[in-house]
Amino acid sequence: MQISAKCLLGDCANELKTLDDNSVDLIFTSPPYADQRKKTYGGVHADKYVEWFLPISQELLRVQKTTGTFVLNIKERVANGERHTYVLELIIEMRKQGWLWTEEFIWHKKNCYPGKWPNRFRDSWERLLQFNKNKKFNMHQETVMVPMGDWAKPRLKNLSKTDRERDESKAESGFGKNVSNWSGRDMAYPTNVIHMATECNNKNHSAAFPVSLPEWFIKLFTIEHDVVLDPFMGSGATLKAAQKLKRNSIGVEIEQKYYDMVTSELSHEQGYLF
Amino acid sequence: MQISAKCLLGDCANELKTLDDNSVDLIFTSPPYADQRKKTYGGVHADKYVEWFLPISQELLRVQKTTGTFVLNIKERVANGERHTYVLELIIEMRKQGWLWTEEFIWHKKNCYPGKWPNRFRDSWERLLQFNKNKKFNMHQETVMVPMGDWAKPRLKNLSKTDRERDESKAESGFGKNVSNWSGRDMAYPTNVIHMATECNNKNHSAAFPVSLPEWFIKLFTIEHDVVLDPFMGSGATLKAAQKLKRNSIGVEIEQKYYDMVTSELSHEQGYLF
DNA sequence: GTTCCGCATGAATCGATAG
DNA sequence: ACTATCGATTCATGCGGAA
């Protein structure tokens, strides 16, 4: 069966309305952070952030299946020497919409932004908020198991590319072939802290997060041919991960530049573009 | 000069009233977790947690110096399949009291509790919420510096000419670098993610956190002879860390058992007990 | 091929200065 | 007084070219 990757150009507050009720298995997105990225996106003021996001999360609630999951990558900025509270308020307001706040994962960024300030250290983590519509949802924990030694190692070094490939093949072979050989000794379930470096080397298209981040959640919360949605597509990391893992995907992007870039990149791949 | 360690037996909501205004440099504590079940040890119902804590944080605001810091170690429980929102609400309410929410550190517990659930992974992190009374507060960043990563050695061995002068970033991030500033340096400032294992060598008592955790914050936010307060003393990790680092300390504990244990342990040390 | 090494880059934040 | 702009600060990564 063919896998499709559909890109929509426009404001997701409008574009999401064209999607059917209960049609999406996983929403993975990283909305523009308040007042950050002003040059690329509109830049939403921190004090207006919740107000701006709630109509969007309302639509997301509608399009997501009851067995589905919504993973929101977000981090509050500092304003007047304090962490702003809009993310906390957003969680509270989304629960009033009907979302269940199932879990908060931590993305630990080992290569975080440098800098020195008199009153704080560098910020090396972001929130990955997991929301669901129902206490029962699809979760495939075996797909993201990690080699035992990996998390047991005292040194939490990010794996190089070759290391990562080795680990992935190890994991895949473990479940493709003879599960009894592994018997839970060499592999362990991960925790809710995810260690990943940001990819900051790409000149044309710098993504907010590495492809391996959506990949992890797509493996965890969907199976092949499921539908993955990213309402703030950006450079398309979520769609690329979905396509690689044979999931159907939908992305919404407001900037023509990013839309063109992602559609041309994906068209070189196997998928259909609409 | 002698260092004192003072223990108070009783409910901190009352005992804190005996302390002077603006007398404490650092408050480090881990209050009892909320519990769904009634009448277990110190159990406070999750839905009543904020209401229960606010009078205490009000007193803490009074006793803390304006240059001081309050570090609150806390993590919300899971209730009905969801993360409860009392910690989020607590932050919002404490700001209304006058606290500034300066930062949220993550304590990554490397050897977290084992276990497996159908809908979530092991919880391996806790919040360390930093509150202040003022935008200006004491912070001694040099005391907690960490070794630079392995990348530094090859990287800084020979510097190119762009390394020797300020090199403006192209991406309009406003970030320029002068790599030569780093040469001859083997220590870097840490981030806001703290990796520490929990102590599992509990003899009589299981501590909520390892001694090295308060130690880190005591070094960071106080100097010798400053005053450290833990209103939920428990097994006394904060006081032990303070004494080791030659800070005066005050602990409040409601349970006779813990009070006796800590006072007898500390009496073997250098400090005076009142 | 393999290892080594140079180098651009990134959801940042503060204090001072200017409008 | 309040907001906008600007300069200063400083890690870790993966790519690509060199050894």
Short mmCIF file of N, CA and C in Angstrom, two decimals, chain A residues 97-242:
data_model
loop_
_atom_site.label_atom_id
_atom_site.label_comp_id
_atom_site.label_asym_id
_atom_site.label_seq_id
_atom_site.Cartn_x
_atom_site.Cartn_y
_atom_site.Cartn_z
N GLN A 97 -10.79 21.87 27.97
CA GLN A 97 -11.34 21.54 26.66
C GLN A 97 -11.70 20.07 26.54
N GLY A 98 -11.14 19.25 27.42
CA GLY A 98 -11.42 17.83 27.36
C GLY A 98 -10.19 16.96 27.17
N TRP A 99 -9.04 17.59 26.96
CA TRP A 99 -7.80 16.82 26.85
C TRP A 99 -7.42 16.24 28.20
N LEU A 100 -6.85 15.03 28.19
CA LEU A 100 -6.24 14.47 29.38
C LEU A 100 -4.73 14.72 29.30
N TRP A 101 -4.16 15.24 30.37
CA TRP A 101 -2.71 15.47 30.41
C TRP A 101 -2.05 14.21 30.97
N THR A 102 -1.73 13.29 30.07
CA THR A 102 -1.28 11.97 30.50
C THR A 102 0.13 12.01 31.08
N GLU A 103 1.03 12.71 30.40
CA GLU A 103 2.43 12.63 30.83
C GLU A 103 3.21 13.85 30.34
N GLU A 104 4.31 14.11 31.00
CA GLU A 104 5.25 15.11 30.53
C GLU A 104 6.61 14.45 30.38
N PHE A 105 7.06 14.33 29.13
CA PHE A 105 8.41 13.84 28.86
C PHE A 105 9.36 15.03 28.88
N ILE A 106 10.61 14.76 29.21
CA ILE A 106 11.65 15.79 29.13
C ILE A 106 12.55 15.48 27.96
N TRP A 107 12.75 16.45 27.08
CA TRP A 107 13.76 16.35 26.04
C TRP A 107 15.00 17.06 26.57
N HIS A 108 16.02 16.27 26.87
CA HIS A 108 17.29 16.85 27.34
C HIS A 108 18.19 17.09 26.12
N LYS A 109 18.45 18.37 25.85
CA LYS A 109 19.29 18.75 24.70
C LYS A 109 20.73 18.90 25.18
N LYS A 110 21.56 17.99 24.75
CA LYS A 110 22.92 18.02 25.28
C LYS A 110 23.71 19.19 24.72
N ASN A 111 23.42 19.56 23.49
CA ASN A 111 24.14 20.71 22.91
C ASN A 111 23.24 21.93 22.89
N CYS A 112 22.94 22.40 24.07
CA CYS A 112 22.03 23.53 24.14
C CYS A 112 22.76 24.83 23.85
N TYR A 113 21.99 25.88 23.72
CA TYR A 113 22.52 27.19 23.39
C TYR A 113 23.54 27.64 24.44
N PRO A 114 24.65 28.19 24.00
CA PRO A 114 25.65 28.67 24.96
C PRO A 114 25.25 30.01 25.54
N GLY A 115 26.04 30.52 26.42
CA GLY A 115 25.74 31.82 27.00
C GLY A 115 26.01 31.81 28.49
N LYS A 116 26.11 32.98 29.05
CA LYS A 116 26.33 33.09 30.50
C LYS A 116 25.57 34.29 31.02
N TRP A 117 24.85 34.08 32.10
CA TRP A 117 24.08 35.16 32.70
C TRP A 117 24.31 35.16 34.19
N PRO A 118 24.11 36.29 34.82
CA PRO A 118 24.39 36.36 36.25
C PRO A 118 23.42 35.55 37.09
N ASN A 119 22.24 35.29 36.57
CA ASN A 119 21.20 34.70 37.43
C ASN A 119 20.65 33.37 36.94
N ARG A 120 21.21 32.81 35.88
CA ARG A 120 20.69 31.50 35.43
C ARG A 120 21.73 30.79 34.58
N PHE A 121 21.52 29.49 34.47
CA PHE A 121 22.38 28.68 33.61
C PHE A 121 21.71 28.47 32.26
N ARG A 122 22.45 27.82 31.38
CA ARG A 122 21.90 27.55 30.05
C ARG A 122 20.70 26.61 30.15
N ASP A 123 19.76 26.81 29.28
CA ASP A 123 18.53 26.01 29.28
C ASP A 123 18.75 24.81 28.38
N SER A 124 18.76 23.63 28.97
CA SER A 124 19.08 22.45 28.15
C SER A 124 17.94 21.44 28.10
N TRP A 125 16.71 21.90 28.36
CA TRP A 125 15.61 20.93 28.25
C TRP A 125 14.35 21.59 27.73
N GLU A 126 13.51 20.78 27.13
CA GLU A 126 12.20 21.25 26.69
C GLU A 126 11.14 20.24 27.09
N ARG A 127 9.92 20.73 27.15
CA ARG A 127 8.80 19.87 27.53
C ARG A 127 8.27 19.12 26.32
N LEU A 128 7.87 17.88 26.52
CA LEU A 128 7.12 17.12 25.51
C LEU A 128 5.86 16.65 26.21
N LEU A 129 4.80 17.44 26.05
CA LEU A 129 3.57 17.19 26.78
C LEU A 129 2.72 16.19 26.02
N GLN A 130 2.31 15.13 26.72
CA GLN A 130 1.47 14.12 26.09
C GLN A 130 0.03 14.30 26.53
N PHE A 131 -0.84 14.51 25.54
CA PHE A 131 -2.27 14.65 25.81
C PHE A 131 -3.02 13.52 25.11
N ASN A 132 -4.09 13.10 25.73
CA ASN A 132 -4.96 12.08 25.13
C ASN A 132 -6.42 12.47 25.29
N LYS A 133 -7.26 11.81 24.48
CA LYS A 133 -8.70 12.04 24.60
C LYS A 133 -9.32 11.03 25.56
N ASN A 134 -8.58 9.94 25.79
CA ASN A 134 -9.15 8.82 26.52
C ASN A 134 -8.07 8.17 27.37
N LYS A 135 -8.46 7.57 28.47
CA LYS A 135 -7.46 6.88 29.30
C LYS A 135 -6.88 5.69 28.57
N LYS A 136 -7.64 5.13 27.64
CA LYS A 136 -7.13 4.04 26.82
C LYS A 136 -6.65 4.62 25.50
N PHE A 137 -5.39 4.37 25.18
CA PHE A 137 -4.88 4.83 23.89
C PHE A 137 -3.83 3.84 23.40
N ASN A 138 -3.49 3.93 22.13
CA ASN A 138 -2.53 3.00 21.56
C ASN A 138 -1.11 3.36 21.98
N MET A 139 -0.36 2.37 22.44
CA MET A 139 1.03 2.59 22.83
C MET A 139 1.79 1.29 22.57
N HIS A 140 2.89 1.42 21.85
CA HIS A 140 3.66 0.23 21.46
C HIS A 140 5.05 0.32 22.06
N GLN A 141 5.13 -0.02 23.33
CA GLN A 141 6.34 0.23 24.11
C GLN A 141 7.55 -0.54 23.60
N GLU A 142 7.32 -1.72 23.03
CA GLU A 142 8.44 -2.56 22.61
C GLU A 142 9.26 -1.91 21.50
N THR A 143 8.60 -1.01 20.74
CA THR A 143 9.27 -0.45 19.57
C THR A 143 10.35 0.57 19.92
N VAL A 144 10.38 1.03 21.14
CA VAL A 144 11.37 2.04 21.51
C VAL A 144 12.29 1.56 22.63
N MET A 145 12.35 0.25 22.79
CA MET A 145 13.25 -0.26 23.83
C MET A 145 14.69 0.10 23.48
N VAL A 146 15.49 0.24 24.48
CA VAL A 146 16.88 0.64 24.29
C VAL A 146 17.79 -0.44 24.85
N PRO A 147 18.98 -0.53 24.30
CA PRO A 147 19.94 -1.49 24.86
C PRO A 147 20.19 -1.18 26.32
N MET A 148 20.25 -2.19 27.12
CA MET A 148 20.42 -2.08 28.56
C MET A 148 21.55 -1.12 28.92
N GLY A 149 22.71 -1.36 28.34
CA GLY A 149 23.89 -0.59 28.73
C GLY A 149 23.74 0.89 28.46
N ASP A 150 22.86 1.21 27.59
CA ASP A 150 22.75 2.60 27.16
C ASP A 150 22.34 3.51 28.30
N TRP A 151 21.25 3.15 28.95
CA TRP A 151 20.81 4.03 30.01
C TRP A 151 21.53 3.74 31.32
N ALA A 152 22.11 2.54 31.42
CA ALA A 152 22.81 2.21 32.65
C ALA A 152 24.15 2.91 32.74
N LYS A 153 24.69 3.26 31.57
CA LYS A 153 25.98 3.93 31.55
C LYS A 153 25.92 5.24 32.32
N PRO A 154 26.89 5.49 33.14
CA PRO A 154 26.89 6.75 33.91
C PRO A 154 27.02 7.94 32.99
N ARG A 155 27.75 7.77 31.93
CA ARG A 155 28.02 8.90 31.04
C ARG A 155 26.89 8.97 30.02
N LEU A 156 26.16 10.06 30.04
CA LEU A 156 24.98 10.19 29.19
C LEU A 156 25.36 10.87 27.89
N LYS A 157 26.20 10.20 27.14
CA LYS A 157 26.69 10.81 25.92
C LYS A 157 25.69 10.54 24.80
N ASN A 158 25.48 11.54 24.00
CA ASN A 158 24.62 11.34 22.84
C ASN A 158 25.32 10.41 21.86
N LEU A 159 24.56 9.51 21.29
CA LEU A 159 25.16 8.56 20.38
C LEU A 159 25.50 9.21 19.05
N SER A 160 26.65 8.86 18.53
CA SER A 160 27.00 9.34 17.20
C SER A 160 26.13 8.62 16.18
N LYS A 161 26.22 9.06 14.93
CA LYS A 161 25.36 8.49 13.90
C LYS A 161 25.56 6.98 13.77
N THR A 162 26.81 6.58 13.73
CA THR A 162 27.08 5.15 13.57
C THR A 162 26.62 4.37 14.79
N ASP A 163 26.82 4.95 15.96
CA ASP A 163 26.34 4.28 17.17
C ASP A 163 24.84 4.10 17.14
N ARG A 164 24.17 5.15 16.67
CA ARG A 164 22.72 5.11 16.67
C ARG A 164 22.21 4.05 15.70
N GLU A 165 22.86 3.98 14.56
CA GLU A 165 22.45 2.97 13.58
C GLU A 165 22.66 1.57 14.12
N ARG A 166 23.76 1.40 14.80
CA ARG A 166 24.05 0.10 15.39
C ARG A 166 22.97 -0.26 16.40
N ASP A 167 22.60 0.73 17.23
CA ASP A 167 21.60 0.46 18.25
C ASP A 167 20.24 0.17 17.63
N GLU A 168 19.92 0.90 16.57
CA GLU A 168 18.62 0.69 15.94
C GLU A 168 18.53 -0.69 15.32
N SER A 169 19.61 -1.09 14.63
CA SER A 169 19.58 -2.40 13.99
C SER A 169 19.50 -3.49 15.05
N LYS A 170 20.18 -3.25 16.13
CA LYS A 170 20.14 -4.20 17.23
C LYS A 170 18.71 -4.37 17.73
N ALA A 171 18.05 -3.22 17.88
CA ALA A 171 16.69 -3.26 18.38
C ALA A 171 15.76 -3.96 17.40
N GLU A 172 15.95 -3.63 16.13
CA GLU A 172 15.06 -4.21 15.12
C GLU A 172 15.26 -5.71 15.00
N SER A 173 16.52 -6.11 14.97
CA SER A 173 16.77 -7.53 14.84
C SER A 173 16.19 -8.28 16.03
N GLY A 174 16.24 -7.64 17.16
CA GLY A 174 15.72 -8.25 18.37
C GLY A 174 14.26 -8.61 18.25
N PHE A 175 13.52 -7.74 17.61
CA PHE A 175 12.09 -8.01 17.56
C PHE A 175 11.65 -8.64 16.26
N GLY A 176 12.50 -8.52 15.24
CA GLY A 176 12.15 -9.15 13.98
C GLY A 176 12.34 -10.66 14.05
N LYS A 177 13.32 -11.08 14.81
CA LYS A 177 13.70 -12.49 14.75
C LYS A 177 13.31 -13.26 16.00
N ASN A 178 14.23 -13.40 16.88
CA ASN A 178 14.02 -14.33 17.98
C ASN A 178 13.95 -13.56 19.29
N VAL A 179 12.75 -13.29 19.68
CA VAL A 179 12.56 -12.45 20.85
C VAL A 179 13.08 -13.13 22.11
N SER A 180 12.99 -14.46 22.13
CA SER A 180 13.36 -15.16 23.36
C SER A 180 14.85 -15.01 23.67
N ASN A 181 15.65 -14.79 22.63
CA ASN A 181 17.07 -14.60 22.85
C ASN A 181 17.35 -13.36 23.69
N TRP A 182 16.48 -12.38 23.54
CA TRP A 182 16.74 -11.12 24.24
C TRP A 182 16.08 -11.16 25.61
N SER A 183 14.90 -11.67 25.64
CA SER A 183 14.20 -11.95 26.90
C SER A 183 14.33 -10.82 27.91
N GLY A 184 14.33 -9.60 27.41
CA GLY A 184 14.32 -8.46 28.33
C GLY A 184 15.60 -8.27 29.09
N ARG A 185 16.65 -9.01 28.75
CA ARG A 185 17.90 -8.82 29.48
C ARG A 185 18.77 -7.76 28.85
N ASP A 186 18.82 -7.79 27.54
CA ASP A 186 19.68 -6.83 26.85
C ASP A 186 18.95 -5.54 26.55
N MET A 187 17.64 -5.62 26.54
CA MET A 187 16.85 -4.45 26.20
C MET A 187 16.02 -4.02 27.40
N ALA A 188 15.87 -2.72 27.52
CA ALA A 188 15.07 -2.20 28.63
C ALA A 188 14.11 -1.16 28.08
N TYR A 189 13.02 -0.96 28.80
CA TYR A 189 12.11 0.12 28.42
C TYR A 189 12.76 1.45 28.77
N PRO A 190 12.53 2.45 27.95
CA PRO A 190 13.13 3.75 28.25
C PRO A 190 12.38 4.43 29.39
N THR A 191 12.82 5.61 29.76
CA THR A 191 12.12 6.39 30.78
C THR A 191 11.46 7.59 30.09
N ASN A 192 10.98 8.50 30.88
CA ASN A 192 10.35 9.70 30.31
C ASN A 192 11.33 10.86 30.17
N VAL A 193 12.61 10.55 30.15
CA VAL A 193 13.64 11.55 29.82
C VAL A 193 14.35 11.11 28.55
N ILE A 194 14.32 11.95 27.55
CA ILE A 194 14.87 11.60 26.24
C ILE A 194 16.10 12.46 25.96
N HIS A 195 17.21 11.81 25.68
CA HIS A 195 18.46 12.53 25.43
C HIS A 195 18.71 12.61 23.94
N MET A 196 18.66 13.81 23.40
CA MET A 196 18.92 13.99 21.98
C MET A 196 19.53 15.35 21.73
N ALA A 197 20.51 15.39 20.83
CA ALA A 197 21.12 16.66 20.47
C ALA A 197 20.28 17.34 19.40
N THR A 198 20.31 18.63 19.36
CA THR A 198 19.67 19.34 18.27
C THR A 198 20.57 19.27 17.04
N GLU A 199 19.95 19.33 15.88
CA GLU A 199 20.73 19.34 14.65
C GLU A 199 20.92 20.79 14.22
N CYS A 200 22.13 21.27 14.37
CA CYS A 200 22.34 22.68 14.09
C CYS A 200 23.36 22.88 12.98
N ASN A 201 23.52 21.88 12.16
CA ASN A 201 24.56 21.96 11.14
C ASN A 201 24.00 22.22 9.75
N ASN A 202 22.70 22.06 9.61
CA ASN A 202 22.11 22.21 8.29
C ASN A 202 21.93 23.68 7.95
N LYS A 203 22.43 24.08 6.82
CA LYS A 203 22.45 25.50 6.53
C LYS A 203 21.10 26.03 6.05
N ASN A 204 20.50 25.34 5.09
CA ASN A 204 19.27 25.86 4.50
C ASN A 204 18.06 25.66 5.41
N HIS A 205 17.95 24.48 5.90
CA HIS A 205 16.75 24.16 6.66
C HIS A 205 17.13 23.67 8.04
N SER A 206 17.20 24.57 8.96
CA SER A 206 17.46 24.18 10.34
C SER A 206 16.13 23.86 11.01
N ALA A 207 16.04 22.68 11.51
CA ALA A 207 14.79 22.26 12.13
C ALA A 207 14.83 22.58 13.61
N ALA A 208 13.64 22.75 14.17
CA ALA A 208 13.55 23.03 15.60
C ALA A 208 13.96 21.79 16.39
N PHE A 209 13.71 20.62 15.82
CA PHE A 209 14.07 19.39 16.52
C PHE A 209 14.63 18.39 15.52
N PRO A 210 15.44 17.45 15.99
CA PRO A 210 16.01 16.44 15.10
C PRO A 210 14.94 15.45 14.66
N VAL A 211 15.08 14.85 13.48
CA VAL A 211 14.10 13.89 12.97
C VAL A 211 13.91 12.74 13.94
N SER A 212 14.94 12.40 14.68
CA SER A 212 14.84 11.25 15.57
C SER A 212 13.83 11.48 16.70
N LEU A 213 13.50 12.74 16.96
CA LEU A 213 12.54 13.02 18.03
C LEU A 213 11.11 12.61 17.62
N PRO A 214 10.58 13.13 16.50
CA PRO A 214 9.26 12.61 16.08
C PRO A 214 9.30 11.11 15.80
N GLU A 215 10.42 10.63 15.29
CA GLU A 215 10.55 9.20 15.01
C GLU A 215 10.23 8.37 16.24
N TRP A 216 10.79 8.78 17.34
CA TRP A 216 10.62 8.04 18.60
C TRP A 216 9.15 7.96 18.97
N PHE A 217 8.46 9.09 18.87
CA PHE A 217 7.05 9.11 19.27
C PHE A 217 6.15 8.43 18.23
N ILE A 218 6.54 8.51 16.96
CA ILE A 218 5.75 7.83 15.93
C ILE A 218 5.81 6.32 16.12
N LYS A 219 7.00 5.82 16.41
CA LYS A 219 7.13 4.38 16.69
C LYS A 219 6.33 4.00 17.92
N LEU A 220 6.34 4.85 18.90
CA LEU A 220 5.70 4.53 20.18
C LEU A 220 4.18 4.54 20.09
N PHE A 221 3.62 5.49 19.35
CA PHE A 221 2.17 5.70 19.42
C PHE A 221 1.42 5.32 18.14
N THR A 222 2.11 4.88 17.10
CA THR A 222 1.40 4.48 15.88
C THR A 222 1.97 3.18 15.32
N ILE A 223 1.25 2.61 14.36
CA ILE A 223 1.75 1.48 13.58
C ILE A 223 1.76 1.91 12.11
N GLU A 224 2.30 1.08 11.26
CA GLU A 224 2.37 1.40 9.83
C GLU A 224 0.97 1.72 9.29
N HIS A 225 0.93 2.70 8.40
CA HIS A 225 -0.28 3.15 7.72
C HIS A 225 -1.20 4.00 8.60
N ASP A 226 -0.81 4.24 9.83
CA ASP A 226 -1.55 5.19 10.66
C ASP A 226 -1.33 6.61 10.11
N VAL A 227 -2.07 7.55 10.66
CA VAL A 227 -2.00 8.94 10.17
C VAL A 227 -1.35 9.84 11.22
N VAL A 228 -0.30 10.55 10.80
CA VAL A 228 0.43 11.46 11.68
C VAL A 228 0.20 12.89 11.19
N LEU A 229 -0.08 13.79 12.10
CA LEU A 229 -0.36 15.18 11.75
C LEU A 229 0.60 16.13 12.46
N ASP A 230 1.13 17.09 11.71
CA ASP A 230 1.90 18.18 12.32
C ASP A 230 1.34 19.52 11.84
N PRO A 231 0.58 20.22 12.70
CA PRO A 231 -0.06 21.48 12.29
C PRO A 231 0.91 22.65 12.16
N PHE A 232 2.12 22.50 12.66
CA PHE A 232 3.17 23.52 12.46
C PHE A 232 4.37 22.82 11.83
N MET A 233 4.25 22.55 10.53
CA MET A 233 5.17 21.64 9.87
C MET A 233 6.61 22.14 9.86
N GLY A 234 6.82 23.43 9.63
CA GLY A 234 8.18 23.96 9.58
C GLY A 234 9.00 23.26 8.53
N SER A 235 10.16 22.81 8.90
CA SER A 235 11.04 22.17 7.92
C SER A 235 10.68 20.71 7.69
N GLY A 236 9.59 20.25 8.29
CA GLY A 236 9.03 18.95 7.92
C GLY A 236 9.64 17.74 8.58
N ALA A 237 10.28 17.92 9.70
CA ALA A 237 10.92 16.78 10.37
C ALA A 237 9.90 15.69 10.71
N THR A 238 8.71 16.10 11.15
CA THR A 238 7.70 15.12 11.51
C THR A 238 7.27 14.30 10.29
N LEU A 239 7.05 14.98 9.15
CA LEU A 239 6.61 14.27 7.96
C LEU A 239 7.69 13.34 7.42
N LYS A 240 8.92 13.79 7.51
CA LYS A 240 10.02 12.94 7.06
C LYS A 240 10.13 11.68 7.91
N ALA A 241 9.97 11.86 9.20
CA ALA A 241 10.01 10.71 10.10
C ALA A 241 8.86 9.76 9.79
N ALA A 242 7.67 10.33 9.55
CA ALA A 242 6.49 9.51 9.27
C ALA A 242 6.70 8.70 8.00
#
